[in-house]
XYZ file of C-alpha atoms in Angstrom:
438
model
C 203.623 32.000 261.957
C 204.215 34.150 259.013
C 202.716 31.553 256.749
C 199.304 32.147 258.244
C 197.562 34.811 256.113
C 195.530 36.058 259.083
C 198.886 37.070 260.744
C 200.418 38.845 257.710
C 197.354 40.460 256.279
C 197.036 44.225 256.841
C 193.501 45.481 257.650
C 192.814 49.015 256.536
C 191.441 50.667 259.698
C 188.270 52.591 258.713
C 188.583 56.376 258.795
C 185.619 58.276 260.229
C 184.442 61.063 257.956
C 182.379 62.621 260.764
C 180.726 61.957 264.066
C 179.862 58.241 264.786
C 176.362 57.517 265.960
C 175.455 53.845 266.638
C 174.016 51.295 268.981
C 176.614 48.515 269.565
C 175.647 45.123 271.128
C 178.842 44.134 272.947
C 179.313 40.408 273.391
C 179.503 38.817 276.880
C 182.399 39.162 279.319
C 185.290 36.830 278.869
C 186.209 37.173 282.536
C 182.708 36.305 283.697
C 182.236 33.474 281.121
C 185.488 31.699 282.064
C 184.878 32.015 285.775
C 181.356 30.756 285.367
C 182.581 27.740 283.363
C 185.004 26.801 286.114
C 182.492 27.163 288.952
C 179.730 25.290 287.074
C 182.253 22.497 286.378
C 182.931 22.266 290.108
C 179.339 22.463 291.161
C 177.338 19.597 292.742
C 174.611 19.775 290.109
C 174.178 20.974 286.495
C 173.728 24.668 285.687
C 172.962 27.031 282.764
C 175.245 29.758 281.455
C 173.210 32.244 279.411
C 174.638 34.613 276.750
C 178.184 33.304 277.155
C 180.920 34.849 275.143
C 182.119 32.548 272.349
C 185.741 33.610 271.638
C 189.097 31.879 271.414
C 189.767 32.176 275.192
C 186.327 30.800 276.221
C 186.315 27.984 273.647
C 189.798 26.958 275.032
C 188.244 26.943 278.571
C 185.271 24.909 277.538
C 187.424 22.436 275.547
C 189.821 22.084 278.470
C 187.038 21.273 280.903
C 185.569 18.770 278.432
C 188.996 17.089 278.172
C 188.896 16.637 281.997
C 185.411 15.006 281.840
C 182.947 17.911 282.195
C 179.865 17.897 280.063
C 179.228 21.249 278.254
C 176.283 21.258 275.857
C 175.834 24.315 273.613
C 172.370 25.344 272.582
C 169.393 27.466 273.458
C 168.360 28.201 276.999
C 165.437 26.414 278.710
C 163.092 29.255 277.847
C 164.279 29.679 274.270
C 165.880 33.097 275.074
C 169.122 32.978 273.084
C 172.324 30.984 273.322
C 173.044 29.136 276.494
C 175.507 26.415 277.636
C 174.425 23.619 279.867
C 177.326 22.569 282.146
C 177.095 19.058 283.606
C 179.727 18.344 286.306
C 181.086 14.864 286.474
C 184.072 13.097 287.983
C 187.180 14.982 286.791
C 189.735 12.593 285.344
C 192.891 12.181 283.247
C 194.927 11.506 281.412
C 194.150 14.598 279.444
C 195.961 17.365 277.580
C 194.816 20.938 277.927
C 195.670 23.611 275.288
C 195.691 26.996 277.067
C 196.496 28.958 273.888
C 197.624 32.287 275.337
C 194.698 32.689 277.730
C 195.730 33.714 281.221
C 192.470 32.545 282.745
C 192.901 29.066 281.316
C 196.594 28.613 282.246
C 195.989 29.893 285.783
C 192.447 28.775 286.743
C 192.640 25.176 285.571
C 195.809 23.731 287.311
C 193.938 23.949 290.706
C 190.960 22.158 289.093
C 193.301 19.510 287.789
C 194.460 18.683 291.266
C 190.903 17.413 291.874
C 191.061 15.016 288.887
C 191.943 11.370 288.936
C 195.098 11.141 286.784
C 197.569 13.399 285.066
C 196.509 16.575 283.258
C 199.138 18.092 280.917
C 199.043 21.825 280.158
C 200.595 23.376 277.022
C 199.920 26.392 274.928
C 201.204 29.075 272.480
C 204.906 29.982 272.635
C 204.058 33.263 274.461
C 202.226 31.264 277.142
C 205.636 29.800 278.166
C 206.851 33.292 279.031
C 203.892 34.330 281.127
C 204.224 34.032 284.920
C 202.631 30.925 286.507
C 204.941 30.392 289.526
C 202.440 31.840 291.951
C 199.886 29.111 291.195
C 202.441 26.240 290.873
C 204.216 27.099 294.164
C 200.935 27.517 296.018
C 199.435 24.289 294.846
C 202.553 22.406 295.912
C 202.314 23.985 299.246
C 198.756 22.807 299.454
C 199.738 19.215 298.649
C 199.658 18.938 294.873
C 202.225 17.112 292.665
C 203.263 19.141 289.601
C 205.986 18.530 287.084
C 207.248 21.784 285.428
C 211.014 20.931 285.222
C 211.589 23.832 287.619
C 210.495 26.520 285.109
C 207.580 27.956 287.141
C 205.814 28.130 283.760
C 204.235 26.114 281.028
C 204.384 23.387 279.833
C 203.546 21.395 282.970
C 201.746 18.353 284.233
C 199.465 18.203 287.233
C 199.198 14.714 288.712
C 195.683 14.829 290.099
C 194.892 12.675 293.104
C 191.172 13.160 293.086
C 191.328 15.624 295.996
C 193.589 18.325 297.552
C 194.103 18.938 301.166
C 194.183 22.718 300.882
C 194.468 25.108 303.872
C 196.575 28.226 304.339
C 199.131 29.318 301.721
C 201.203 32.394 301.091
C 201.693 33.767 297.545
C 203.064 36.786 295.745
C 200.465 37.837 293.258
C 202.167 41.119 292.268
C 202.435 39.982 288.643
C 198.814 38.839 288.356
C 195.696 38.915 290.424
C 194.730 35.666 288.588
C 197.002 33.849 290.989
C 194.498 34.673 293.831
C 191.426 34.027 291.740
C 192.770 30.676 290.626
C 193.005 29.330 294.154
C 189.762 30.895 295.331
C 187.658 29.382 292.458
C 188.659 25.832 293.380
C 188.971 26.419 297.098
C 185.458 25.210 298.079
C 186.424 21.770 296.722
C 189.641 21.459 298.732
C 189.267 19.390 301.870
C 190.201 22.322 304.134
C 189.140 25.034 301.790
C 191.829 27.640 301.258
C 193.311 30.694 302.913
C 195.194 32.827 300.443
C 197.579 35.387 301.893
C 199.136 37.760 299.378
C 202.606 38.759 300.547
C 203.777 40.892 297.540
C 204.251 44.637 297.460
C 201.440 45.322 295.030
C 198.244 43.614 293.814
C 196.973 44.662 290.383
C 193.494 44.259 289.008
C 191.611 44.082 292.307
C 188.228 44.314 290.565
C 188.816 40.907 289.024
C 189.378 39.386 292.503
C 186.108 41.046 293.651
C 184.438 39.540 290.601
C 185.685 36.031 291.566
C 184.425 36.506 295.152
C 181.001 37.788 294.074
C 180.570 34.830 291.668
C 181.671 32.292 294.361
C 179.126 33.762 296.803
C 176.402 33.673 294.129
C 176.593 29.879 293.966
C 176.712 29.224 297.697
C 180.390 29.515 298.710
C 181.385 31.229 301.931
C 184.184 33.681 301.313
C 185.843 36.045 303.846
C 187.675 38.976 302.285
C 189.519 42.144 303.461
C 186.499 44.132 302.423
C 184.175 42.075 304.617
C 186.204 42.766 307.770
C 188.927 40.189 307.319
C 192.697 40.712 307.416
C 194.286 42.854 304.721
C 195.425 40.774 301.700
C 193.838 37.574 303.082
C 190.945 35.653 301.428
C 189.407 32.562 303.015
C 187.088 30.122 301.261
C 185.240 27.558 303.357
C 184.931 23.963 301.997
C 181.506 23.119 300.778
C 179.303 22.124 297.872
C 178.671 24.606 295.051
C 175.197 25.059 293.601
C 174.237 24.639 290.007
C 172.775 27.995 289.022
C 171.363 29.763 286.023
C 173.770 32.580 285.350
C 173.509 35.354 282.698
C 176.802 36.806 281.461
C 177.113 40.596 281.426
C 178.357 42.387 278.356
C 182.208 42.739 278.365
C 182.607 46.350 279.434
C 186.351 46.379 278.560
C 185.419 45.309 275.070
C 183.042 48.215 274.861
C 186.069 50.573 275.135
C 186.899 50.984 271.484
C 183.319 51.853 270.683
C 183.006 54.396 273.426
C 186.391 55.786 272.271
C 184.880 56.183 268.824
C 182.270 58.481 270.182
C 184.939 60.366 272.122
C 187.359 60.957 269.236
C 184.691 61.762 266.644
C 182.383 63.814 268.782
C 179.576 61.234 268.263
C 177.280 59.092 270.381
C 177.379 55.366 271.143
C 174.722 53.329 273.000
C 175.786 50.047 274.587
C 172.620 48.136 275.602
C 172.476 46.049 278.894
C 175.231 47.978 280.620
C 174.882 46.816 284.192
C 173.984 49.337 286.943
C 176.214 47.451 289.450
C 179.210 45.416 288.336
C 182.714 44.275 289.427
C 184.005 44.534 285.819
C 187.022 46.877 285.499
C 185.581 48.308 282.295
C 182.959 50.184 284.288
C 185.748 52.685 285.194
C 185.475 53.890 281.481
C 182.490 55.937 282.356
C 184.627 58.040 284.689
C 187.914 58.049 282.679
C 186.351 58.906 279.316
C 184.149 61.579 280.876
C 187.312 63.261 282.233
C 188.796 63.017 278.737
C 185.964 65.008 277.211
C 182.830 62.856 276.971
C 179.574 62.545 278.933
C 177.521 59.512 279.744
C 174.134 58.506 281.059
C 172.645 55.119 282.050
C 169.122 54.988 280.573
C 166.568 52.303 279.683
C 168.411 51.837 276.428
C 171.747 51.168 278.124
C 174.823 53.262 278.506
C 174.627 56.408 276.244
C 178.104 57.876 275.773
C 178.551 61.216 273.951
C 181.747 62.888 272.755
C 182.044 66.616 273.011
C 184.177 67.103 269.905
C 187.372 67.622 271.860
C 189.577 65.113 273.675
C 191.598 66.084 276.743
C 194.721 64.472 278.251
C 194.489 62.676 281.610
C 196.749 61.776 284.524
C 195.332 58.575 285.810
C 196.259 55.557 288.017
C 195.349 52.388 286.220
C 196.771 49.671 288.464
C 193.344 48.166 289.155
C 192.177 48.447 285.556
C 195.320 47.856 283.517
C 193.567 46.134 280.646
C 192.008 49.514 279.672
C 195.469 51.046 279.100
C 195.833 50.356 275.316
C 192.516 51.995 274.494
C 193.149 54.967 276.792
C 196.661 55.398 275.277
C 195.122 55.475 271.775
C 192.683 58.198 272.811
C 195.413 60.087 274.634
C 197.527 60.127 271.441
C 194.637 62.138 269.852
C 194.078 64.463 272.736
C 194.778 68.255 273.037
C 197.082 67.941 276.053
C 199.578 65.383 277.523
C 198.659 62.295 279.448
C 200.312 60.068 282.060
C 199.015 56.540 282.556
C 200.372 55.212 285.869
C 200.646 52.016 287.835
C 200.737 49.547 284.906
C 204.097 47.744 285.225
C 202.188 44.428 285.251
C 201.153 45.081 281.632
C 204.627 43.980 280.580
C 203.583 40.444 281.341
C 200.273 40.401 279.496
C 199.778 38.973 275.937
C 202.780 41.069 275.027
C 204.790 43.805 276.810
C 202.001 46.303 276.258
C 203.915 49.337 277.446
C 206.794 48.716 274.991
C 204.378 47.811 272.186
C 202.185 50.917 272.567
C 205.226 53.207 272.753
C 206.736 51.694 269.587
C 203.548 51.558 267.508
C 202.181 55.073 268.389
C 205.621 56.616 267.917
C 205.994 54.931 264.455
C 202.802 56.825 263.435
C 204.440 60.075 264.452
C 203.528 60.088 268.208
C 205.575 61.070 271.219
C 205.213 58.397 273.853
C 207.825 57.507 276.464
C 207.654 54.671 278.934
C 208.973 54.449 282.465
C 209.055 51.322 284.659
C 205.291 51.494 285.441
C 203.930 54.398 283.338
C 203.308 55.762 279.880
C 203.781 59.451 279.090
C 201.951 60.615 275.958
C 202.440 64.005 274.344
C 199.971 64.441 271.422
C 201.467 65.168 268.028
C 199.989 65.092 264.557
C 199.888 61.374 263.486
C 200.229 59.879 260.047
C 199.302 56.597 258.493
C 201.348 53.404 258.653
C 201.304 49.809 259.833
C 200.166 49.264 263.445
C 201.500 45.915 264.722
C 199.483 43.900 267.250
C 201.937 41.300 268.718
C 199.037 38.765 268.828
C 197.387 41.074 271.402
C 193.668 41.724 270.987
C 193.775 45.093 272.832
C 196.630 46.342 270.632
C 194.504 45.678 267.575
C 191.470 47.603 268.917
C 193.740 50.440 270.030
C 195.007 50.741 266.482
C 191.427 50.776 265.203
C 190.668 53.816 267.412
C 193.673 55.739 266.060
C 192.617 54.839 262.557
C 189.256 56.638 263.002
C 191.102 59.953 263.226
C 194.248 59.219 261.171
C 193.893 58.174 257.545
C 195.707 55.134 256.176
C 196.392 53.172 259.353
C 196.742 49.465 258.509
C 196.484 46.935 261.300
C 198.540 43.783 261.182
C 196.642 40.593 262.245
C 193.308 42.178 263.239
C 192.128 38.531 263.502
C 193.766 38.427 266.991
C 190.692 40.262 268.304
C 188.870 36.929 268.190
C 190.569 36.149 271.434
C 187.807 38.038 273.335
C 185.836 39.975 270.702
C 184.650 37.794 267.872
C 183.652 39.602 264.596
C 185.364 42.852 265.679
C 185.996 44.080 262.120
C 182.337 43.534 261.249
C 181.093 45.272 264.511
C 183.516 48.173 263.766
C 182.519 48.711 260.142
C 178.807 48.250 261.152
C 179.233 51.037 263.741
C 180.453 53.310 261.037
C 177.606 52.382 258.691
C 180.005 50.853 256.158
């Protein structure tokens, strides 16, 4: 890995000389784009996906579906209004090999799809992908009638021997380590002969907004889904078998990827406008409006989009982040620059993300002079004067953007492998320097 210049290069994080004022067009949501690709591939008719995110994770998803026989044509939408992908479902088939990279959505959402293919589908990926939990999906699919070879690892690499159909029905899983286990089964559930009834039996369930996103998107293309919120049993989701409609879907901006830009306004006392911020959304990033307001900012949804303004001071926060864990690195970066301590709770599952994010944040902030301690499921951050240095990213896009936020307020921060931001936020360095007017 060290031979790749993108991994060894140090990016000088721009230092803000004053308040940042900018309008930032945030690219589309990875979570929405990859769910939409899966659902369109399983639909009974072609559909359009407008303003999709083009990033490493979404290209991996599109290429994986193409390998299994799905047609995905990239171009301009039918009315000429910007980039759109035409998804043309066809008979899923193997043999095929899927590269999941280190994308949780690809490694978890596609094995259920592969059970519907005729023939074997092999899944492989980056070395880190071998360490990320997949047992919940593998065990559940076996219980529903699938044949999977994983040499007993409960992880990648593996081969799904698709039989063209899956019986489906009720299944129990422990999704404590990732809500994606639930979403994976729900997305393909309408195509199973009996649909699927997913019963979560674990002690906790992180990232519930992502399950609500899955349910909303299923319903939008004709699936019948019963959920705990709609009067069903707690921790049980039922998807009825049936055809999915080909639809014209527009991807929302990725609100979690708006985080570093909103943080820029907060830590510099400036103002950032993010156009097209949705009034109603299931994206976890929408919580930023509340969290960053409590930390010293103010925001307003206007015709221009979300206008977020920093007050010139940053306050610590004691906050439960179990449902929105992906926001933790950016919040930790802001908290390290605050005027009082912070505690970020309920984020034990972050140890299983692209890297162990709690350990990584503790190490990197402390090496810049910070005072961060970690417990099993929390980070405790006591602000101290920070100094420059190298901020390592561990091939984790959200570590890279967290380092960039610190660099706004701390001179001479250099970020190792900023190119890892391409996983979900293409052209981040250009967006960041453009925001600063550089």
